[in-house]
PDB file of C-alpha atoms and ligand atoms in Angstrom:
ATOM      1  CA  MET D 677      90.534  72.588  88.240  1.00 57.00           C
ATOM      2  CA  SER D 678      92.934  75.268  87.143  1.00 86.00           C
ATOM      3  CA  ILE D 679      92.201  78.969  87.075  1.00 96.00           C
ATOM      4  CA  THR D 680      92.897  81.291  84.163  1.00 98.00           C
ATOM      5  CA  ILE D 681      94.717  84.589  84.674  1.00 98.00           C
ATOM      6  CA  LYS D 682      94.201  87.496  82.287  1.00 98.00           C
ATOM      7  CA  PRO D 683      96.226  90.637  83.096  1.00 98.00           C
ATOM      8  CA  LEU D 684      94.125  93.808  82.963  1.00 98.00           C
ATOM      9  CA  HIS D 685      96.960  96.338  83.173  1.00 98.00           C
ATOM     10  CA  ASP D 686     100.683  96.504  82.404  1.00 98.00           C
ATOM     11  CA  LEU D 687     101.643  96.786  86.076  1.00 98.00           C
ATOM     12  CA  PHE D 688      99.063  94.909  88.164  1.00 98.00           C
ATOM     13  CA  CYS D 689      95.439  93.634  88.187  1.00 98.00           C
ATOM     14  CA  ALA D 690      94.235  90.392  86.656  1.00 98.00           C
ATOM     15  CA  GLU D 691      90.902  88.824  85.838  1.00 98.00           C
ATOM     16  CA  ILE D 692      90.639  85.329  87.268  1.00 98.00           C
ATOM     17  CA  GLY D 693      88.533  82.899  85.274  1.00 98.00           C
ATOM     18  CA  GLY D 694      87.403  79.317  85.628  1.00 96.00           C
ATOM     19  CA  VAL D 695      86.337  79.645  89.232  1.00 97.00           C
ATOM     20  CA  ASP D 696      83.308  80.660  91.264  1.00 96.00           C
ATOM     21  CA  THR D 697      84.400  82.037  94.634  1.00 96.00           C
ATOM     22  CA  GLY D 698      80.903  81.298  95.929  1.00 93.00           C
ATOM     23  CA  GLU D 699      81.403  77.543  95.562  1.00 94.00           C
ATOM     24  CA  PRO D 700      83.465  75.254  97.809  1.00 92.00           C
ATOM     25  CA  MET D 701      87.060  75.285  96.551  1.00 93.00           C
ATOM     26  CA  ASP D 702      89.866  72.750  96.916  1.00 95.00           C
ATOM     27  CA  ASP D 703      93.190  73.792  98.435  1.00 96.00           C
ATOM     28  CA  ALA D 704      95.088  73.600  95.140  1.00 96.00           C
ATOM     29  CA  THR D 705      92.708  76.065  93.456  1.00 97.00           C
ATOM     30  CA  PHE D 706      92.827  78.383  96.424  1.00 97.00           C
ATOM     31  CA  ALA D 707      96.633  78.256  96.382  1.00 97.00           C
ATOM     32  CA  GLU D 708      96.593  79.430  92.744  1.00 97.00           C
ATOM     33  CA  ILE D 709      94.346  82.344  93.663  1.00 98.00           C
ATOM     34  CA  ARG D 710      96.499  83.237  96.645  1.00 98.00           C
ATOM     35  CA  ALA D 711      99.616  83.204  94.447  1.00 98.00           C
ATOM     36  CA  ALA D 712      97.875  85.418  91.869  1.00 98.00           C
ATOM     37  CA  PHE D 713      96.896  87.809  94.670  1.00 98.00           C
ATOM     38  CA  GLU D 714     100.524  88.164  95.768  1.00 98.00           C
ATOM     39  CA  GLU D 715     101.579  88.702  92.147  1.00 98.00           C
ATOM     40  CA  TYR D 716      98.834  91.004  90.776  1.00 98.00           C
ATOM     41  CA  SER D 717      97.534  92.813  93.908  1.00 98.00           C
ATOM     42  CA  VAL D 718      94.039  93.264  92.409  1.00 98.00           C
ATOM     43  CA  LEU D 719      91.948  90.273  91.281  1.00 98.00           C
ATOM     44  CA  VAL D 720      88.685  90.572  89.370  1.00 98.00           C
ATOM     45  CA  PHE D 721      86.196  87.683  89.374  1.00 98.00           C
ATOM     46  CA  ARG D 722      83.234  87.972  86.977  1.00 98.00           C
ATOM     47  CA  ASN D 723      79.820  86.290  87.080  1.00 96.00           C
ATOM     48  CA  GLN D 724      80.086  85.075  90.640  1.00 96.00           C
ATOM     49  CA  THR D 725      77.281  83.614  92.714  1.00 93.00           C
ATOM     50  CA  LEU D 726      77.273  86.176  95.487  1.00 90.00           C
ATOM     51  CA  ASP D 727      75.601  86.231  98.838  1.00 93.00           C
ATOM     52  CA  ASP D 728      76.769  87.173 102.314  1.00 94.00           C
ATOM     53  CA  ALA D 729      77.518  83.660 103.560  1.00 94.00           C
ATOM     54  CA  ARG D 730      79.487  82.725 100.420  1.00 96.00           C
ATOM     55  CA  GLN D 731      81.486  85.949 100.548  1.00 96.00           C
ATOM     56  CA  ILE D 732      82.377  85.351 104.202  1.00 96.00           C
ATOM     57  CA  ALA D 733      83.422  81.754 103.509  1.00 96.00           C
ATOM     58  CA  PHE D 734      85.728  82.737 100.640  1.00 97.00           C
ATOM     59  CA  SER D 735      87.145  85.779 102.464  1.00 97.00           C
ATOM     60  CA  GLN D 736      87.977  83.733 105.566  1.00 96.00           C
ATOM     61  CA  ARG D 737      90.330  81.550 103.548  1.00 97.00           C
ATOM     62  CA  PHE D 738      92.692  84.547 103.490  1.00 98.00           C
ATOM     63  CA  GLY D 739      92.525  85.017 107.264  1.00 97.00           C
ATOM     64  CA  PRO D 740      90.294  86.259 110.085  1.00 95.00           C
ATOM     65  CA  LEU D 741      87.883  89.029 109.095  1.00 95.00           C
ATOM     66  CA  GLU D 742      87.735  92.447 110.652  1.00 92.00           C
ATOM     67  CA  ILE D 743      84.444  93.119 112.345  1.00 85.00           C
ATOM     68  CA  ALA D 744      82.913  96.464 111.456  1.00 73.00           C
ATOM     69  CA  GLY D 745      82.431  98.381 114.670  1.00 64.00           C
ATOM     70  CA  LYS D 746      80.682 101.556 115.642  1.00 55.00           C
ATOM     71  CA  ALA D 747      82.646 103.296 112.920  1.00 53.00           C
ATOM     72  CA  ASN D 748      80.392 101.621 110.376  1.00 54.00           C
ATOM     73  CA  PRO D 749      76.596 101.587 110.289  1.00 49.00           C
ATOM     74  CA  ALA D 750      76.639  97.793 109.816  1.00 51.00           C
ATOM     75  CA  THR D 751      77.653  97.406 113.452  1.00 58.00           C
ATOM     76  CA  GLY D 752      78.794  94.027 114.592  1.00 68.00           C
ATOM     77  CA  THR D 753      78.971  92.292 111.214  1.00 82.00           C
ATOM     78  CA  PRO D 754      81.926  91.466 108.990  1.00 88.00           C
ATOM     79  CA  PHE D 755      80.431  93.674 106.287  1.00 89.00           C
ATOM     80  CA  ALA D 756      81.310  97.256 105.529  1.00 87.00           C
ATOM     81  CA  ARG D 757      78.205  98.093 103.520  1.00 86.00           C
ATOM     82  CA  GLN D 758      78.628 100.717 100.833  1.00 89.00           C
ATOM     83  CA  SER D 759      75.313 101.874  99.542  1.00 91.00           C
ATOM     84  CA  ASN D 760      72.939 104.776  99.066  1.00 92.00           C
ATOM     85  CA  LEU D 761      70.079 102.553 100.249  1.00 93.00           C
ATOM     86  CA  ASP D 762      68.768 102.522 103.794  1.00 91.00           C
ATOM     87  CA  ILE D 763      69.599  99.121 105.292  1.00 89.00           C
ATOM     88  CA  LYS D 764      66.125  98.736 106.808  1.00 90.00           C
ATOM     89  CA  THR D 765      63.750 100.393 104.341  1.00 92.00           C
ATOM     90  CA  GLY D 766      65.727 100.096 101.093  1.00 91.00           C
ATOM     91  CA  ALA D 767      64.876 103.733 100.327  1.00 91.00           C
ATOM     92  CA  VAL D 768      67.471 106.057  98.794  1.00 93.00           C
ATOM     93  CA  ILE D 769      69.320 107.994 101.517  1.00 94.00           C
ATOM     94  CA  PRO D 770      69.308 111.778 100.865  1.00 92.00           C
ATOM     95  CA  PRO D 771      72.746 113.255  99.978  1.00 90.00           C
ATOM     96  CA  GLU D 772      72.755 115.505 103.057  1.00 88.00           C
ATOM     97  CA  ASP D 773      72.318 112.527 105.428  1.00 89.00           C
ATOM     98  CA  ARG D 774      75.337 111.859 107.682  1.00 84.00           C
ATOM     99  CA  ARG D 775      75.654 108.324 106.270  1.00 85.00           C
ATOM    100  CA  MET D 776      76.162 109.684 102.741  1.00 88.00           C
ATOM    101  CA  ILE D 777      78.566 112.414 103.851  1.00 84.00           C
ATOM    102  CA  TYR D 778      80.569 109.784 105.711  1.00 80.00           C
ATOM    103  CA  GLN D 779      80.896 107.696 102.526  1.00 83.00           C
ATOM    104  CA  LYS D 780      82.450 110.670 100.720  1.00 85.00           C
ATOM    105  CA  GLY D 781      85.672 109.746 102.502  1.00 88.00           C
ATOM    106  CA  ASN D 782      85.821 106.803 100.070  1.00 92.00           C
ATOM    107  CA  TYR D 783      86.481 109.241  97.228  1.00 94.00           C
ATOM    108  CA  LEU D 784      89.961 109.815  98.663  1.00 96.00           C
ATOM    109  CA  TRP D 785      92.758 107.433  97.690  1.00 98.00           C
ATOM    110  CA  HIS D 786      93.275 105.159 100.676  1.00 98.00           C
ATOM    111  CA  SER D 787      94.255 101.740 102.000  1.00 98.00           C
ATOM    112  CA  ASP D 788      91.474 100.116 104.041  1.00 96.00           C
ATOM    113  CA  SER D 789      92.083 100.008 107.790  1.00 95.00           C
ATOM    114  CA  SER D 790      95.531 101.596 107.648  1.00 97.00           C
ATOM    115  CA  PHE D 791      94.365 103.465 110.768  1.00 95.00           C
ATOM    116  CA  ARG D 792      94.218 100.188 112.718  1.00 94.00           C
ATOM    117  CA  GLY D 793      97.177  98.943 114.771  1.00 94.00           C
ATOM    118  CA  VAL D 794      97.017  95.726 112.765  1.00 95.00           C
ATOM    119  CA  PRO D 795      96.178  96.989 109.278  1.00 97.00           C
ATOM    120  CA  SER D 796      94.243  94.965 106.729  1.00 97.00           C
ATOM    121  CA  LEU D 797      95.743  92.354 104.412  1.00 98.00           C
ATOM    122  CA  CYS D 798      93.035  92.624 101.765  1.00 98.00           C
ATOM    123  CA  SER D 799      89.480  93.643 101.050  1.00 98.00           C
ATOM    124  CA  LEU D 800      86.844  91.860  98.981  1.00 98.00           C
ATOM    125  CA  LEU D 801      84.070  93.896  97.434  1.00 98.00           C
ATOM    126  CA  SER D 802      81.079  92.379  95.692  1.00 97.00           C
ATOM    127  CA  ALA D 803      78.591  94.136  93.463  1.00 96.00           C
ATOM    128  CA  ARG D 804      74.997  93.433  94.495  1.00 95.00           C
ATOM    129  CA  ILE D 805      73.311  96.400  92.811  1.00 94.00           C
ATOM    130  CA  VAL D 806      75.261  98.285  90.136  1.00 95.00           C
ATOM    131  CA  PRO D 807      74.220 101.740  88.897  1.00 95.00           C
ATOM    132  CA  PRO D 808      73.888 102.042  85.087  1.00 95.00           C
ATOM    133  CA  GLU D 809      76.692 104.602  84.988  1.00 95.00           C
ATOM    134  CA  GLY D 810      79.422 105.903  87.289  1.00 95.00           C
ATOM    135  CA  GLY D 811      80.553 104.332  90.538  1.00 96.00           C
ATOM    136  CA  ASN D 812      83.821 102.833  89.249  1.00 97.00           C
ATOM    137  CA  THR D 813      86.429 101.817  91.794  1.00 98.00           C
ATOM    138  CA  GLU D 814      89.968 102.918  90.949  1.00 98.00           C
ATOM    139  CA  PHE D 815      93.194 101.273  92.055  1.00 98.00           C
ATOM    140  CA  ALA D 816      96.779 102.524  92.182  1.00 98.00           C
ATOM    141  CA  CYS D 817      99.808 100.233  92.107  1.00 98.00           C
ATOM    142  CA  MET D 818     102.016 101.338  94.982  1.00 98.00           C
ATOM    143  CA  ARG D 819     104.778  98.919  93.939  1.00 98.00           C
ATOM    144  CA  ALA D 820     105.139 100.530  90.535  1.00 98.00           C
ATOM    145  CA  ALA D 821     104.995 103.946  92.194  1.00 98.00           C
ATOM    146  CA  TYR D 822     107.755 102.908  94.595  1.00 98.00           C
ATOM    147  CA  ASP D 823     109.907 101.600  91.746  1.00 98.00           C
ATOM    148  CA  ALA D 824     109.480 104.920  89.905  1.00 98.00           C
ATOM    149  CA  LEU D 825     110.534 107.089  92.860  1.00 98.00           C
ATOM    150  CA  PRO D 826     113.789 109.007  92.620  1.00 98.00           C
ATOM    151  CA  GLU D 827     116.565 107.181  94.487  1.00 98.00           C
ATOM    152  CA  ASP D 828     116.906 109.890  97.152  1.00 97.00           C
ATOM    153  CA  ILE D 829     113.198 109.640  98.016  1.00 98.00           C
ATOM    154  CA  LYS D 830     113.458 105.847  98.317  1.00 98.00           C
ATOM    155  CA  GLN D 831     116.295 106.315 100.780  1.00 97.00           C
ATOM    156  CA  LYS D 832     114.390 108.976 102.679  1.00 96.00           C
ATOM    157  CA  LEU D 833     111.411 106.625 103.082  1.00 97.00           C
ATOM    158  CA  GLU D 834     113.411 103.806 104.669  1.00 94.00           C
ATOM    159  CA  GLY D 835     112.609 103.637 108.351  1.00 93.00           C
ATOM    160  CA  LEU D 836     110.041 106.459 108.261  1.00 98.00           C
ATOM    161  CA  ILE D 837     106.854 106.010 110.250  1.00 98.00           C
ATOM    162  CA  ALA D 838     103.581 107.795 109.586  1.00 98.00           C
ATOM    163  CA  GLU D 839     100.641 108.288 111.869  1.00 97.00           C
ATOM    164  CA  HIS D 840      97.354 107.118 110.294  1.00 97.00           C
ATOM    165  CA  SER D 841      93.990 108.275 111.550  1.00 95.00           C
ATOM    166  CA  LEU D 842      90.412 107.897 110.337  1.00 92.00           C
ATOM    167  CA  VAL D 843      89.475 111.078 112.177  1.00 90.00           C
ATOM    168  CA  TYR D 844      92.139 112.947 110.214  1.00 92.00           C
ATOM    169  CA  SER D 845      91.013 111.663 106.797  1.00 92.00           C
ATOM    170  CA  ARG D 846      87.278 112.141 107.465  1.00 88.00           C
ATOM    171  CA  ASP D 847      87.920 115.661 108.729  1.00 88.00           C
ATOM    172  CA  THR D 848      89.530 116.518 105.394  1.00 87.00           C
ATOM    173  CA  VAL D 849      86.133 115.754 103.784  1.00 85.00           C
ATOM    174  CA  SER D 850      83.720 117.032 106.408  1.00 81.00           C
ATOM    175  CA  VAL D 851      84.722 118.176 109.885  1.00 80.00           C
ATOM    176  CA  GLY D 852      82.747 116.414 112.579  1.00 76.00           C
ATOM    177  CA  SER D 853      81.413 113.517 110.458  1.00 73.00           C
ATOM    178  CA  MET D 854      82.601 111.035 113.095  1.00 78.00           C
ATOM    179  CA  THR D 855      80.835 110.617 116.420  1.00 80.00           C
ATOM    180  CA  PRO D 856      82.777 110.608 119.746  1.00 83.00           C
ATOM    181  CA  GLU D 857      82.050 106.853 119.930  1.00 82.00           C
ATOM    182  CA  MET D 858      83.726 106.248 116.564  1.00 80.00           C
ATOM    183  CA  ILE D 859      86.720 108.385 117.543  1.00 82.00           C
ATOM    184  CA  ALA D 860      87.193 106.448 120.787  1.00 83.00           C
ATOM    185  CA  GLU D 861      87.043 103.150 118.921  1.00 81.00           C
ATOM    186  CA  LEU D 862      89.628 104.129 116.306  1.00 84.00           C
ATOM    187  CA  PRO D 863      92.295 106.349 117.910  1.00 86.00           C
ATOM    188  CA  GLY D 864      94.874 105.878 115.121  1.00 93.00           C
ATOM    189  CA  ALA D 865      98.028 103.896 114.493  1.00 96.00           C
ATOM    190  CA  TRP D 866     101.645 104.129 113.414  1.00 97.00           C
ATOM    191  CA  GLN D 867     102.692 102.475 110.141  1.00 98.00           C
ATOM    192  CA  VAL D 868     105.885 102.026 108.179  1.00 98.00           C
ATOM    193  CA  MET D 869     105.895 104.028 104.947  1.00 98.00           C
ATOM    194  CA  VAL D 870     107.327 101.228 102.807  1.00 98.00           C
ATOM    195  CA  ARG D 871     105.915  97.719 102.937  1.00 98.00           C
ATOM    196  CA  THR D 872     107.691  94.660 101.585  1.00 98.00           C
ATOM    197  CA  ASN D 873     105.743  91.691 100.241  1.00 98.00           C
ATOM    198  CA  PRO D 874     106.855  88.591 102.209  1.00 96.00           C
ATOM    199  CA  VAL D 875     106.506  86.281  99.171  1.00 97.00           C
ATOM    200  CA  ASN D 876     108.223  88.171  96.364  1.00 98.00           C
ATOM    201  CA  GLY D 877     110.087  90.952  98.189  1.00 98.00           C
ATOM    202  CA  ARG D 878     108.451  93.750  96.152  1.00 98.00           C
ATOM    203  CA  LYS D 879     108.355  97.067  97.961  1.00 98.00           C
ATOM    204  CA  ALA D 880     105.348  99.380  97.991  1.00 98.00           C
ATOM    205  CA  ILE D 881     104.732 102.906  99.235  1.00 98.00           C
ATOM    206  CA  TYR D 882     102.309 102.786 102.177  1.00 98.00           C
ATOM    207  CA  ALA D 883     100.493 106.099 102.568  1.00 98.00           C
ATOM    208  CA  GLY D 884      97.021 107.213 101.400  1.00 98.00           C
ATOM    209  CA  ALA D 885      94.397 109.518 102.858  1.00 97.00           C
ATOM    210  CA  HIS D 886      94.503 108.162 106.400  1.00 97.00           C
ATOM    211  CA  ALA D 887      98.232 108.994 106.661  1.00 98.00           C
ATOM    212  CA  SER D 888      98.312 112.208 108.634  1.00 97.00           C
ATOM    213  CA  HIS D 889     101.934 113.113 109.326  1.00 97.00           C
ATOM    214  CA  VAL D 890     105.439 111.710 109.695  1.00 98.00           C
ATOM    215  CA  ILE D 891     106.626 110.818 113.190  1.00 97.00           C
ATOM    216  CA  GLY D 892     109.558 112.986 114.278  1.00 97.00           C
ATOM    217  CA  TRP D 893     109.019 115.608 111.553  1.00 98.00           C
ATOM    218  CA  PRO D 894     107.332 119.000 111.864  1.00 98.00           C
ATOM    219  CA  GLN D 895     103.644 118.296 111.166  1.00 96.00           C
ATOM    220  CA  GLU D 896     103.290 120.478 108.080  1.00 97.00           C
ATOM    221  CA  GLU D 897     106.467 119.108 106.504  1.00 98.00           C
ATOM    222  CA  GLY D 898     105.225 115.543 106.976  1.00 98.00           C
ATOM    223  CA  ARG D 899     101.816 116.419 105.614  1.00 97.00           C
ATOM    224  CA  ALA D 900     103.311 117.987 102.516  1.00 98.00           C
ATOM    225  CA  PHE D 901     105.540 114.946 101.947  1.00 98.00           C
ATOM    226  CA  ILE D 902     102.599 112.532 102.280  1.00 98.00           C
ATOM    227  CA  LYS D 903     100.521 114.679  99.925  1.00 98.00           C
ATOM    228  CA  TRP D 904     103.332 114.581  97.372  1.00 98.00           C
ATOM    229  CA  LEU D 905     103.667 110.787  97.724  1.00 98.00           C
ATOM    230  CA  ASN D 906      99.920 110.259  97.287  1.00 98.00           C
ATOM    231  CA  GLU D 907      99.823 112.447  94.181  1.00 98.00           C
ATOM    232  CA  PHE D 908     102.917 110.807  92.715  1.00 98.00           C
ATOM    233  CA  SER D 909     101.524 107.300  93.317  1.00 98.00           C
ATOM    234  CA  THR D 910      98.138 107.915  91.768  1.00 98.00           C
ATOM    235  CA  GLN D 911      99.291 109.272  88.414  1.00 98.00           C
ATOM    236  CA  PRO D 912      97.277 107.706  85.570  1.00 98.00           C
ATOM    237  CA  GLN D 913     100.035 105.331  84.469  1.00 98.00           C
ATOM    238  CA  PHE D 914      99.869 103.553  87.852  1.00 98.00           C
ATOM    239  CA  CYS D 915      96.062 103.236  87.920  1.00 98.00           C
ATOM    240  CA  TYR D 916      93.322 100.829  86.864  1.00 98.00           C
ATOM    241  CA  SER D 917      89.648 101.815  86.904  1.00 98.00           C
ATOM    242  CA  HIS D 918      87.149  99.015  87.465  1.00 98.00           C
ATOM    243  CA  ALA D 919      83.740  99.377  85.828  1.00 98.00           C
ATOM    244  CA  TRP D 920      81.412  97.170  87.848  1.00 98.00           C
ATOM    245  CA  ARG D 921      79.031  94.611  86.393  1.00 96.00           C
ATOM    246  CA  ASP D 922      76.432  92.544  88.200  1.00 94.00           C
ATOM    247  CA  GLY D 923      78.107  89.487  89.699  1.00 95.00           C
ATOM    248  CA  ASP D 924      81.562  91.047  90.046  1.00 97.00           C
ATOM    249  CA  MET D 925      83.773  90.363  93.010  1.00 98.00           C
ATOM    250  CA  VAL D 926      87.029  92.302  93.229  1.00 98.00           C
ATOM    251  CA  MET D 927      89.677  91.797  95.863  1.00 98.00           C
ATOM    252  CA  TRP D 928      92.748  93.918  96.497  1.00 98.00           C
ATOM    253  CA  ASP D 929      95.932  93.887  98.518  1.00 98.00           C
ATOM    254  CA  ASN D 930      95.800  96.751 101.010  1.00 98.00           C
ATOM    255  CA  ARG D 931      99.557  96.418 101.538  1.00 98.00           C
ATOM    256  CA  ALA D 932     100.367  97.227  97.924  1.00 98.00           C
ATOM    257  CA  THR D 933      97.538  99.350  96.485  1.00 98.00           C
ATOM    258  CA  LEU D 934      95.486 102.442  97.134  1.00 98.00           C
ATOM    259  CA  HIS D 935      91.906 102.656  95.914  1.00 98.00           C
ATOM    260  CA  ARG D 936      89.066 105.121  95.754  1.00 98.00           C
ATOM    261  CA  ALA D 937      85.380 105.187  94.923  1.00 96.00           C
ATOM    262  CA  THR D 938      84.127 107.459  92.149  1.00 96.00           C
ATOM    263  CA  ALA D 939      80.874 109.362  91.972  1.00 94.00           C
ATOM    264  CA  TYR D 940      77.511 108.199  90.647  1.00 94.00           C
ATOM    265  CA  ASP D 941      74.065 109.766  90.729  1.00 94.00           C
ATOM    266  CA  THR D 942      73.019 108.796  94.262  1.00 94.00           C
ATOM    267  CA  ILE D 943      69.577 110.324  93.891  1.00 93.00           C
ATOM    268  CA  ARG D 944      68.542 108.599  90.651  1.00 95.00           C
ATOM    269  CA  HIS D 945      70.446 105.319  90.845  1.00 95.00           C
ATOM    270  CA  LYS D 946      70.806 102.542  93.385  1.00 95.00           C
ATOM    271  CA  ARG D 947      74.098 101.015  94.405  1.00 95.00           C
ATOM    272  CA  LEU D 948      74.831  98.282  96.912  1.00 94.00           C
ATOM    273  CA  MET D 949      78.280  96.854  97.490  1.00 95.00           C
ATOM    274  CA  GLN D 950      79.293  94.513 100.285  1.00 95.00           C
ATOM    275  CA  ARG D 951      82.862  94.576 101.537  1.00 96.00           C
ATOM    276  CA  THR D 952      84.611  92.047 103.709  1.00 96.00           C
ATOM    277  CA  THR D 953      88.003  92.978 105.101  1.00 96.00           C
ATOM    278  CA  VAL D 954      90.674  90.454 106.031  1.00 97.00           C
ATOM    279  CA  GLY D 955      92.891  91.530 108.914  1.00 96.00           C
ATOM    280  CA  GLY D 956      96.671  91.542 108.766  1.00 96.00           C
ATOM    281  CA  ASP D 957      98.783  89.344 111.013  1.00 93.00           C
ATOM    282  CA  ALA D 958     100.837  91.917 112.934  1.00 96.00           C
ATOM    283  CA  PRO D 959     101.464  95.653 113.419  1.00 96.00           C
ATOM    284  CA  THR D 960     103.882  97.057 110.837  1.00 97.00           C
ATOM    285  CA  VAL D 961     105.816  98.789 113.618  1.00 96.00           C
ATOM    286  CA  PRO D 962     105.568  98.860 117.455  1.00 95.00           C
ATOM    287  CA  GLN D 963     102.705 101.123 118.467  1.00 93.00           C
ATOM    288  CA  PRO D 964     102.957 104.016 120.898  1.00 90.00           C
ATOM    289  CA  GLU D 965     101.569 103.238 124.335  1.00 81.00           C
ATOM    290  CA  ARG D 966      98.610 105.554 123.973  1.00 76.00           C
ATOM    291  CA  TYR D 967      97.105 103.276 121.330  1.00 75.00           C
ATOM    292  CA  GLU D 968      95.732 100.094 122.765  1.00 57.00           C
ATOM    293  CA  LEU D 969      96.188  97.442 120.136  1.00 49.00           C
ATOM    294  CA  GLY D 970      93.129  95.572 121.332  1.00 45.00           C
ATOM    295  CA  SER D 971      90.740  98.341 120.408  1.00 44.00           C
ATOM    296  CA  ALA D 972      92.662  99.360 117.303  1.00 41.00           C
ATOM    297  CA  ALA D 973      92.436  95.835 115.897  1.00 39.00           C
ATOM    298  CA  GLY D 974      88.736  95.415 116.723  1.00 36.00           C
TER     299      GLY D 974
HETATM  300 FE1  LIG V 136      88.090 101.515 100.896  1.00 68.58          FE
END
């Protein structure tokens, strides 16, 4: 079996056809998908047979999965559940509920788990219940953004390290939306600001909403620089907006893209997405002693 690859954007993103990720897959087919992932950064699969066990099985072919901890309501499972529906009752969660306020952080451009000592390789998000309008997920190509940077900024970025923190990014949305337990579990991490793809050598800006400041710089100067980088990288020409359909599975490279959720009517419409997150293989830079890698990678 051979997959089909249809580019969805000039710079990145492709729709993969001729395969159902929910079915057992031979190594040759998986190798084609893996190669497309390295090349296109965002892969869209339509009309998939989706359930939790199938999503886990396919996701695990890319590597070990992160386990959602106390920082996610789906404690102790590989799923980061994104929904306005109560997991037990299925009722719509009111907008003022802490769980809904917490999800507002997803409206900021970010790279999943960049606040972990070993940041994520990729995320896989499947559409289980799609609202009739709104709720797109948008992606930004951080390779194209890097390529478009002025030469002096590229040079400035080499060797720079940023501190990433979930507490920092959530506080920019709503101060105090994280519990002390969540804060203890995810203290933060240091990350390089340029990542290089090991297969094709393409460089990508690594920043996003969890990036708080630049190590060794005055805090406000670093913050302003990161803000500028995030705005530069997410200009419309670098972005793809995915309109979800039932049966969609989309996966993205957290090393080379930023993404964000967009709004939908959470009172009138239902939405349920299930995300699995594949861990990376190593820290991007040695971590300061105060961050225990064990807990940061958990
Ligand atoms: Fe995300």
